[in-house]
Coordinates of N, CA, C and O in Angstrom, one line a residue:
X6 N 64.3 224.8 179.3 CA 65.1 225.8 178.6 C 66.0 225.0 177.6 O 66.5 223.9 177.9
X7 N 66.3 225.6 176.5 CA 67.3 225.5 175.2 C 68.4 226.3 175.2 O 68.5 227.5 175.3
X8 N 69.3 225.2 175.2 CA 71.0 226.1 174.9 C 71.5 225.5 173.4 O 71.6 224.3 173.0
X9 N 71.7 226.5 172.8 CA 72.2 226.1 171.8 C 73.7 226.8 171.6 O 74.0 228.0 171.9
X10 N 74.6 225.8 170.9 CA 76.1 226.1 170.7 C 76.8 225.2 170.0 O 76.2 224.2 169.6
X11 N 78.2 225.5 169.9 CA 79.1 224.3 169.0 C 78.9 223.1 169.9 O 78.4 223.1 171.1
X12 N 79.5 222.0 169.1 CA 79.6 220.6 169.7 C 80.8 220.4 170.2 O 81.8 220.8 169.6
X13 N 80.8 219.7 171.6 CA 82.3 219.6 171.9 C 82.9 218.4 171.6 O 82.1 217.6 171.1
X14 N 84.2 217.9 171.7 CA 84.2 216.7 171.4 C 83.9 215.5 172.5 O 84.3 214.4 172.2
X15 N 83.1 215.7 173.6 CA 82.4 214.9 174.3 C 80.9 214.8 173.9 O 80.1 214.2 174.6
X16 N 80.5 215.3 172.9 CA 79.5 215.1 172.0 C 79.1 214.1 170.9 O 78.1 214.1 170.1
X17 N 80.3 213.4 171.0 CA 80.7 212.5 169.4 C 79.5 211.6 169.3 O 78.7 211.6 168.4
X18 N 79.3 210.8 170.7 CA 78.5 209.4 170.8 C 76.9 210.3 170.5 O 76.2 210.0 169.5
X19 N 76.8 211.2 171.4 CA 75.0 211.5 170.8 C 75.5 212.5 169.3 O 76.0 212.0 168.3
X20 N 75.5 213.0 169.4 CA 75.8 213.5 167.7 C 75.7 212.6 167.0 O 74.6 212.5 166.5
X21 N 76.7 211.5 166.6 CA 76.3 210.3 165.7 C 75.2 210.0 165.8 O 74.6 209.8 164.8
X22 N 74.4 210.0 167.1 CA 73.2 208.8 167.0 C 72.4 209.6 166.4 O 72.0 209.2 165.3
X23 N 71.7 210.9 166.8 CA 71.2 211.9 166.2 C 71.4 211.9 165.0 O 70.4 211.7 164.3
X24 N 72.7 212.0 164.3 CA 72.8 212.2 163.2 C 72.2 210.8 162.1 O 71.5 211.0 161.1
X25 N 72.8 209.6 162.6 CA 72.3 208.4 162.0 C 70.8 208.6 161.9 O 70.3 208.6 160.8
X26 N 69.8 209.0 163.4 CA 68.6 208.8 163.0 C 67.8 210.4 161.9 O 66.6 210.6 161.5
X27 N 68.7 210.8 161.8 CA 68.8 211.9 160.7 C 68.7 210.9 159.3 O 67.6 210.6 158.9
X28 N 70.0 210.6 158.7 CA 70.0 210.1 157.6 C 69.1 208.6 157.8 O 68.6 208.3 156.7
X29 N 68.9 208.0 158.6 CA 67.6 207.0 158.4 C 66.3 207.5 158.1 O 65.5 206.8 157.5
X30 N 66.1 209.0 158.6 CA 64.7 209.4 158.4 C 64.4 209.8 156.9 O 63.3 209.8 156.4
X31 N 65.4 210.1 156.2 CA 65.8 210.3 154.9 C 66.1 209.0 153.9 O 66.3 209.2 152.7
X32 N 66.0 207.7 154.6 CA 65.9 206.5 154.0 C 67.0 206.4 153.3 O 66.7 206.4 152.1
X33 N 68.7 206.1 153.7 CA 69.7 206.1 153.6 C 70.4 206.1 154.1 O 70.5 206.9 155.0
X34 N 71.6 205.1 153.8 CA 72.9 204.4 155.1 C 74.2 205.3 154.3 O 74.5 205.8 153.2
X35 N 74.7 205.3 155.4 CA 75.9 205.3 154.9 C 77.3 204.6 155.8 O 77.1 204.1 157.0
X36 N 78.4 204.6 155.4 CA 79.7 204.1 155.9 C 80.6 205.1 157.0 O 80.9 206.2 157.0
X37 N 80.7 204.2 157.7 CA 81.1 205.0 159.2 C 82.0 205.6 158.4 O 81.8 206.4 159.3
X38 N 82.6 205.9 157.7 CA 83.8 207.2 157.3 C 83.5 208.5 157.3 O 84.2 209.4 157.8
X39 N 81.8 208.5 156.5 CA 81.1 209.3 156.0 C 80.7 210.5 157.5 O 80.3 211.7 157.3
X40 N 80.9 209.9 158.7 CA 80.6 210.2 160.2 C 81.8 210.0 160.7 O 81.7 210.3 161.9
X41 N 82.6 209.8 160.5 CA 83.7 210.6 161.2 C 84.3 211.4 160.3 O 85.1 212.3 160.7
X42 N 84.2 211.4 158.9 CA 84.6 212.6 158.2 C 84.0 214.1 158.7 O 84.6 215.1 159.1
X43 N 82.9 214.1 158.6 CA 81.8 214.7 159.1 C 82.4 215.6 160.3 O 82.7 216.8 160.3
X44 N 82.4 214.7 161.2 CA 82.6 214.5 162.5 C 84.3 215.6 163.1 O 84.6 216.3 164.1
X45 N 85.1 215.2 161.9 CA 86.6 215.9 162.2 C 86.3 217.4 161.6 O 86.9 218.4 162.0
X46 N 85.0 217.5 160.4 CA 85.1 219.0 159.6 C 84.3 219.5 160.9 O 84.4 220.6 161.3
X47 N 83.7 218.6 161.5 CA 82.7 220.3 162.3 C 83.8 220.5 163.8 O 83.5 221.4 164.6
X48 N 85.2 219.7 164.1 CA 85.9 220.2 165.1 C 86.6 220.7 164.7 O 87.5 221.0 165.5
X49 N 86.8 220.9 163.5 CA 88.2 221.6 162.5 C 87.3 223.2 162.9 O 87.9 223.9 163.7
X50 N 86.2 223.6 162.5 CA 85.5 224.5 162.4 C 86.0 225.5 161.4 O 86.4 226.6 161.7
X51 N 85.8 224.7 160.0 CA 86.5 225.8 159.7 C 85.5 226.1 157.8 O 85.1 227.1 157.2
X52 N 85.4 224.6 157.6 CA 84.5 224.6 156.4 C 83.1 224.5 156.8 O 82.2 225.2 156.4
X53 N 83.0 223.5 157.6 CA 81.8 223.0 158.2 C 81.5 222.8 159.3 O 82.4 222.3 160.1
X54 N 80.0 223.2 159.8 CA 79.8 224.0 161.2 C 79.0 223.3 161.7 O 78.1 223.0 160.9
X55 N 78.8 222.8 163.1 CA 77.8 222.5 163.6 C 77.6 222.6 165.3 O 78.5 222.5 166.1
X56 N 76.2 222.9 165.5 CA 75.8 223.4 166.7 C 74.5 222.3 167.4 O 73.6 222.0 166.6
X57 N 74.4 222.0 168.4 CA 73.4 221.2 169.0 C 72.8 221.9 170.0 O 73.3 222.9 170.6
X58 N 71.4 221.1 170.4 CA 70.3 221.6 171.6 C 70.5 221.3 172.5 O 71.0 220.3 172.1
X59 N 70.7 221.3 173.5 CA 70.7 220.5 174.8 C 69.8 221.2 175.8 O 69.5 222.4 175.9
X60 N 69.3 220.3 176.5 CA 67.7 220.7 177.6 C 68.7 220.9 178.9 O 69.9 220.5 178.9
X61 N 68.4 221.5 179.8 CA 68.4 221.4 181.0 C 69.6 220.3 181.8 O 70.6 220.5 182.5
X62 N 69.0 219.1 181.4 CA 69.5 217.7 182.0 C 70.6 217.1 181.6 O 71.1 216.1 182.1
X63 N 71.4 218.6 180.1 CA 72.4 218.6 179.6 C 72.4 216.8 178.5 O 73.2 215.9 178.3
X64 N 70.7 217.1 177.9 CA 70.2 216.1 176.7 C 71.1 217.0 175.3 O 71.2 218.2 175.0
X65 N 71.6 216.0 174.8 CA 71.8 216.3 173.4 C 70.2 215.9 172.7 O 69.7 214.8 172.6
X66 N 69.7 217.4 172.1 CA 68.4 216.8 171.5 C 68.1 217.0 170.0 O 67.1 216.6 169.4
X67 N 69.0 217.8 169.4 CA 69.0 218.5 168.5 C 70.1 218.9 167.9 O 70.9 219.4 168.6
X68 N 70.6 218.8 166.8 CA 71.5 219.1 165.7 C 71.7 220.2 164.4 O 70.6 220.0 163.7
X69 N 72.1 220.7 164.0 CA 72.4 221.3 162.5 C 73.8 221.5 162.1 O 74.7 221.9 162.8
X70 N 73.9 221.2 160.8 CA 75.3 221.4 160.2 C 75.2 221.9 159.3 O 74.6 221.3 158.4
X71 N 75.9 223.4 159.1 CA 76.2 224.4 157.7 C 77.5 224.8 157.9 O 78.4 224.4 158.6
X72 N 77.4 226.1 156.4 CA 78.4 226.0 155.8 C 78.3 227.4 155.2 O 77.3 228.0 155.6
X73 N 78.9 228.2 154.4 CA 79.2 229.4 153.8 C 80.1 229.2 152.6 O 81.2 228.8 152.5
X74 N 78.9 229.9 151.6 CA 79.8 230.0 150.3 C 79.5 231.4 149.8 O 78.7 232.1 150.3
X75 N 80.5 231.8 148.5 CA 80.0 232.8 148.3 C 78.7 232.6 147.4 O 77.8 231.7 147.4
X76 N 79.0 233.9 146.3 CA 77.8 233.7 146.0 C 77.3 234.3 144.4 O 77.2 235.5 144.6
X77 N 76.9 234.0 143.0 CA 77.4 235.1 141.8 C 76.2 235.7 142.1 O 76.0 236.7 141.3
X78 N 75.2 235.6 142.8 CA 73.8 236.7 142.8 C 73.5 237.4 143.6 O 72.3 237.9 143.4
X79 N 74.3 237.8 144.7 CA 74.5 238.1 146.3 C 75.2 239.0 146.7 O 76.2 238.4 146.6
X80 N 75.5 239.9 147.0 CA 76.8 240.6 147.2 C 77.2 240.5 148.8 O 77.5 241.4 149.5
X81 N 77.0 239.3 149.2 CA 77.9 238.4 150.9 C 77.4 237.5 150.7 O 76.3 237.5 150.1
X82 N 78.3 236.4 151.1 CA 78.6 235.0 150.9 C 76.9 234.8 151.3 O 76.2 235.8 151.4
X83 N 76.5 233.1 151.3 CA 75.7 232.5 151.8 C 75.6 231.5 152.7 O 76.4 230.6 152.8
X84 N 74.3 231.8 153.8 CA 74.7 230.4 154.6 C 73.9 229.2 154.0 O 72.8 229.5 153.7
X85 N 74.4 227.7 153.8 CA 73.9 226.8 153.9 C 73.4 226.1 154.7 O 74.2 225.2 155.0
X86 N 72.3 226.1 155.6 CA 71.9 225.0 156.7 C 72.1 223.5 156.1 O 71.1 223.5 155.3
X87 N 72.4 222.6 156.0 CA 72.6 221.4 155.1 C 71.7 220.5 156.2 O 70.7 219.9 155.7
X88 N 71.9 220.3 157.2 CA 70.9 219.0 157.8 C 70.9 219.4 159.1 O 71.9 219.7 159.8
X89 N 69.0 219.5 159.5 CA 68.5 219.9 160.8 C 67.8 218.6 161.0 O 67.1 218.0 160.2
X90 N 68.1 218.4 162.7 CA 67.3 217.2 162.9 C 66.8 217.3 164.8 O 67.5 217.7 165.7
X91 N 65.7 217.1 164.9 CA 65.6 217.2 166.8 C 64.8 215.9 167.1 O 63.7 215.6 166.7
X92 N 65.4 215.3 167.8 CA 65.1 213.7 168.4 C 63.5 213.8 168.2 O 63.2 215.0 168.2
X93 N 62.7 213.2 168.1 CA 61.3 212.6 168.1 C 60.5 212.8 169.2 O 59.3 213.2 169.2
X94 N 61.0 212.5 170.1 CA 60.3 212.9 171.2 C 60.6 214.3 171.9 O 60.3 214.5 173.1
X95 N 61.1 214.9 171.3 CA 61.3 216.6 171.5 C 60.9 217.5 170.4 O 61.1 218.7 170.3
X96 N 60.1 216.7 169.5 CA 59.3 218.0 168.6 C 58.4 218.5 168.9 O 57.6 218.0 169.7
X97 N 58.4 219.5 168.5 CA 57.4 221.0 169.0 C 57.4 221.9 170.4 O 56.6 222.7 170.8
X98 N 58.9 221.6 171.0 CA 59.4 222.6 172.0 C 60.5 223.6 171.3 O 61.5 224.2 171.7
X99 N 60.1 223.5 170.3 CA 61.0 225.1 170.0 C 62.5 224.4 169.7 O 63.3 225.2 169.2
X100 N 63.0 223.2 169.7 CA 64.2 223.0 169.1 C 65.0 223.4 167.4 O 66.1 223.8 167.1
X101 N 63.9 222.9 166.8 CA 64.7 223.5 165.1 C 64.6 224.8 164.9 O 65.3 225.4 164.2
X102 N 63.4 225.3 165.5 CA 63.7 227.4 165.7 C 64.3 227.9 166.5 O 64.2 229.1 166.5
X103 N 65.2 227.3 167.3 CA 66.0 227.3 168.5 C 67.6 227.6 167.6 O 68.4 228.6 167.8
X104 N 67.8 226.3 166.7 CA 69.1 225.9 166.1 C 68.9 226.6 164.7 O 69.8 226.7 163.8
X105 N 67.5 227.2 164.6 CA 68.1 227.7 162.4 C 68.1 229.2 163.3 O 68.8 229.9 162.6
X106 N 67.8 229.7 164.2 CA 67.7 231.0 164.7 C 69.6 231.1 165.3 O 70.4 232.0 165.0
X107 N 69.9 230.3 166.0 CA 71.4 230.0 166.0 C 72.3 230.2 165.1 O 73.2 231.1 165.2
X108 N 72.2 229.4 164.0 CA 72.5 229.0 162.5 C 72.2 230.8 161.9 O 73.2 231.4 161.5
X109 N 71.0 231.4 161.9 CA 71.3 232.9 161.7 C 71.9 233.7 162.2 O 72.3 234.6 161.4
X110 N 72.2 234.0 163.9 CA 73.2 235.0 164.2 C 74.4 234.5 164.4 O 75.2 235.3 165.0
X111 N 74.8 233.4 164.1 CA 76.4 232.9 163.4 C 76.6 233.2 162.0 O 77.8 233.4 161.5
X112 N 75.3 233.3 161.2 CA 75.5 233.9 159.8 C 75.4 235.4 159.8 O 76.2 235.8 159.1
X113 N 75.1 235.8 160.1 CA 75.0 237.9 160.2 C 76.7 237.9 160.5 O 77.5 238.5 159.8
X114 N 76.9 237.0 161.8 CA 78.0 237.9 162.6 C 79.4 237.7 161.5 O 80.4 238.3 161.7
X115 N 79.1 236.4 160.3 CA 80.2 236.1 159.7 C 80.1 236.8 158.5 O 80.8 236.6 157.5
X116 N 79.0 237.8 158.7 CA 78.8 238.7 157.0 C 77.9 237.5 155.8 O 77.8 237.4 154.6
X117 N 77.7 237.2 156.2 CA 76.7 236.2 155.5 C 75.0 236.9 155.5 O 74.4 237.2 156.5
X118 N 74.6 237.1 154.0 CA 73.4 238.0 153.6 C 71.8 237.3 153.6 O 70.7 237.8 153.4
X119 N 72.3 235.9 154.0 CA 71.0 235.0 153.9 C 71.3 233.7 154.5 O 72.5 233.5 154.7
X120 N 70.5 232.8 154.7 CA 70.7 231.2 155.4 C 69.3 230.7 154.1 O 68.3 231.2 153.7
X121 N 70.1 229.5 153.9 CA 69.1 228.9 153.0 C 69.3 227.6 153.3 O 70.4 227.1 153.6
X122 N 68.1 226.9 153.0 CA 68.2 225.3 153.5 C 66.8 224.9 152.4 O 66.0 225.6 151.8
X123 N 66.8 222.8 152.3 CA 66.3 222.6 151.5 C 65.5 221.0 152.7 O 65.9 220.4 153.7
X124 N 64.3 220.9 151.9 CA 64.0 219.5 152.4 C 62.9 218.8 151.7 O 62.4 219.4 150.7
X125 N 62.4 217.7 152.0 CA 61.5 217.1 151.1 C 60.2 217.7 151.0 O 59.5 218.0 151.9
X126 N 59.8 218.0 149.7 CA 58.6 217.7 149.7 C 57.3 217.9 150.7 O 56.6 218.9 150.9
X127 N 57.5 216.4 151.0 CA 56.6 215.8 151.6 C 56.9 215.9 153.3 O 56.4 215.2 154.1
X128 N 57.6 216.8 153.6 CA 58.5 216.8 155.0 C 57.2 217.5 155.7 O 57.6 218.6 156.2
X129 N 55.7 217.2 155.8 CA 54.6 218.6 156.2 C 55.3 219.2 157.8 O 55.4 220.4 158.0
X130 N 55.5 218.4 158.7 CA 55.9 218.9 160.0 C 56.7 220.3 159.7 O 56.3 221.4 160.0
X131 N 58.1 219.8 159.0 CA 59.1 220.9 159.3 C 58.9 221.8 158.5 O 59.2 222.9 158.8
X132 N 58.3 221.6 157.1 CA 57.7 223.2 156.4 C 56.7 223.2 157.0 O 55.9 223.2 156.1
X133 N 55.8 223.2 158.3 CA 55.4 223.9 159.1 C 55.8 225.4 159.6 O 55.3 226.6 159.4
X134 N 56.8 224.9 160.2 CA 57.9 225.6 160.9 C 58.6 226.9 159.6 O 58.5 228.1 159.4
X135 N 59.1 226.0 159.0 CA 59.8 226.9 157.6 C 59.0 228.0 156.8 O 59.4 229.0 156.3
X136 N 58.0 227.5 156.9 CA 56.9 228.3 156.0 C 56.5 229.7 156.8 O 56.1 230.8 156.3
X137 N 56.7 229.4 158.3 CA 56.4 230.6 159.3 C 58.0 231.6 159.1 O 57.9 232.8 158.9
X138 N 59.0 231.0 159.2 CA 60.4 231.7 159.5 C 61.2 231.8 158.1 O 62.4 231.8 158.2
X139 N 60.7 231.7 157.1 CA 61.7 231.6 155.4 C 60.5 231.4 154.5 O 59.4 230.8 154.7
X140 N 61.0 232.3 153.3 CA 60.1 232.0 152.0 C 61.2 230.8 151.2 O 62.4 230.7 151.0
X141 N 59.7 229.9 150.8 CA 60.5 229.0 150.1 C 59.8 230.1 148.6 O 58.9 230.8 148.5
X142 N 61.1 229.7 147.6 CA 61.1 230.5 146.3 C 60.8 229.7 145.3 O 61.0 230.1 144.1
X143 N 60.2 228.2 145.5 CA 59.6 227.7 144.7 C 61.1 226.9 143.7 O 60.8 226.5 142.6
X144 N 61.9 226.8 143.9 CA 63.1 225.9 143.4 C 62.9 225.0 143.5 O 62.4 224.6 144.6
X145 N 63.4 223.7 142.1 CA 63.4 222.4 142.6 C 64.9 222.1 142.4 O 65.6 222.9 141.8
X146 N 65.5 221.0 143.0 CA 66.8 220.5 143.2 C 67.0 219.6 142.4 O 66.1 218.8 142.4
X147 N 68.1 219.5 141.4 CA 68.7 218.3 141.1 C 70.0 218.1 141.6 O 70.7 219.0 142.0
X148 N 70.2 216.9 141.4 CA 71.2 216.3 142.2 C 72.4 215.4 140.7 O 71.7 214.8 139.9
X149 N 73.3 215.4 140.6 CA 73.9 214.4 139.4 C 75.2 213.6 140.6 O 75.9 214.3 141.3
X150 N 75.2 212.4 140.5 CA 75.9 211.5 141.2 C 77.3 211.3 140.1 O 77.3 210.9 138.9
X151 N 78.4 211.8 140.9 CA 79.9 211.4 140.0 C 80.6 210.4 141.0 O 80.7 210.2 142.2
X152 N 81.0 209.4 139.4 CA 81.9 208.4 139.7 C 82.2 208.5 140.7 O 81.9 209.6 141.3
X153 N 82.9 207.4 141.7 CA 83.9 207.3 142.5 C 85.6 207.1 141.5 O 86.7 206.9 142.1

């Protein structure tokens, strides 16, 4: 069985690691700031949200972190899922439909009209998944990098 809910703050140590092996899978480091910044918005709960899986054995196996904005095409805000990840050796028991299914009745109950999320490409596993539970609308992303 799958519980899924907020993170407590005895969750710090697996959350990071999950989360690290998140942004490694994505081929990209970043500076411990960047994780404990992170880290204070999702116990603030207030901009940025995050909920984890845990099995039975009370495993952290699974992560997501969103967010809610409004919206000029929408008439209720939107949810952002921004980064889903489920450890490696727990894919395909139902964990990331476990957490974006989570991630939607946190979005309904906040008046939020939609949940939208983005990922590579080339990601074939999880637009597996995505392609069954969300229409992708054929958008591509750009990204523009500002100064520090």
């Amino acid at each position: 069985m799958i519980t899924v809910g907020p993170l407590a703050a005895s969750d710090r140590a697996d959350w990071e690691r999950l989360f690290r092996e998140y942004i490694a899978f994505y081929e990209q480091d970043h500076p411990q700031s960047m994780y404990d910044r992170a880290w204070a918005e999702f116990q603030a709960d207030t901009r940025m949200h995050a909920f984890g899986a845990w099995l039975d054995d009370g495993s952290l196996v699974g992560i997501t972190h969103f967010l809610t904005h409004p919206s000029t095409t929408a008439p209720d805000d939107l949810c952002y899922l921004e980064d889903l990840y489920t450890a490696p050796e727990h894919r395909g028991q139902g964990i990331a439909r476990a957490l974006i299914g989570a991630v939607a009745e946190w979005a309904a109950a906040h008046g939020c009209g939609s949940v939208y999320w983005q990922t590579r490409q080339d990601n074939a596993i999880a637009r597996l998944l995505y392609d069954r539970i969300a229409t992708h609308h054929g958008f591509i992303v750009y990204t523009m990098e500002l100064p520090a």
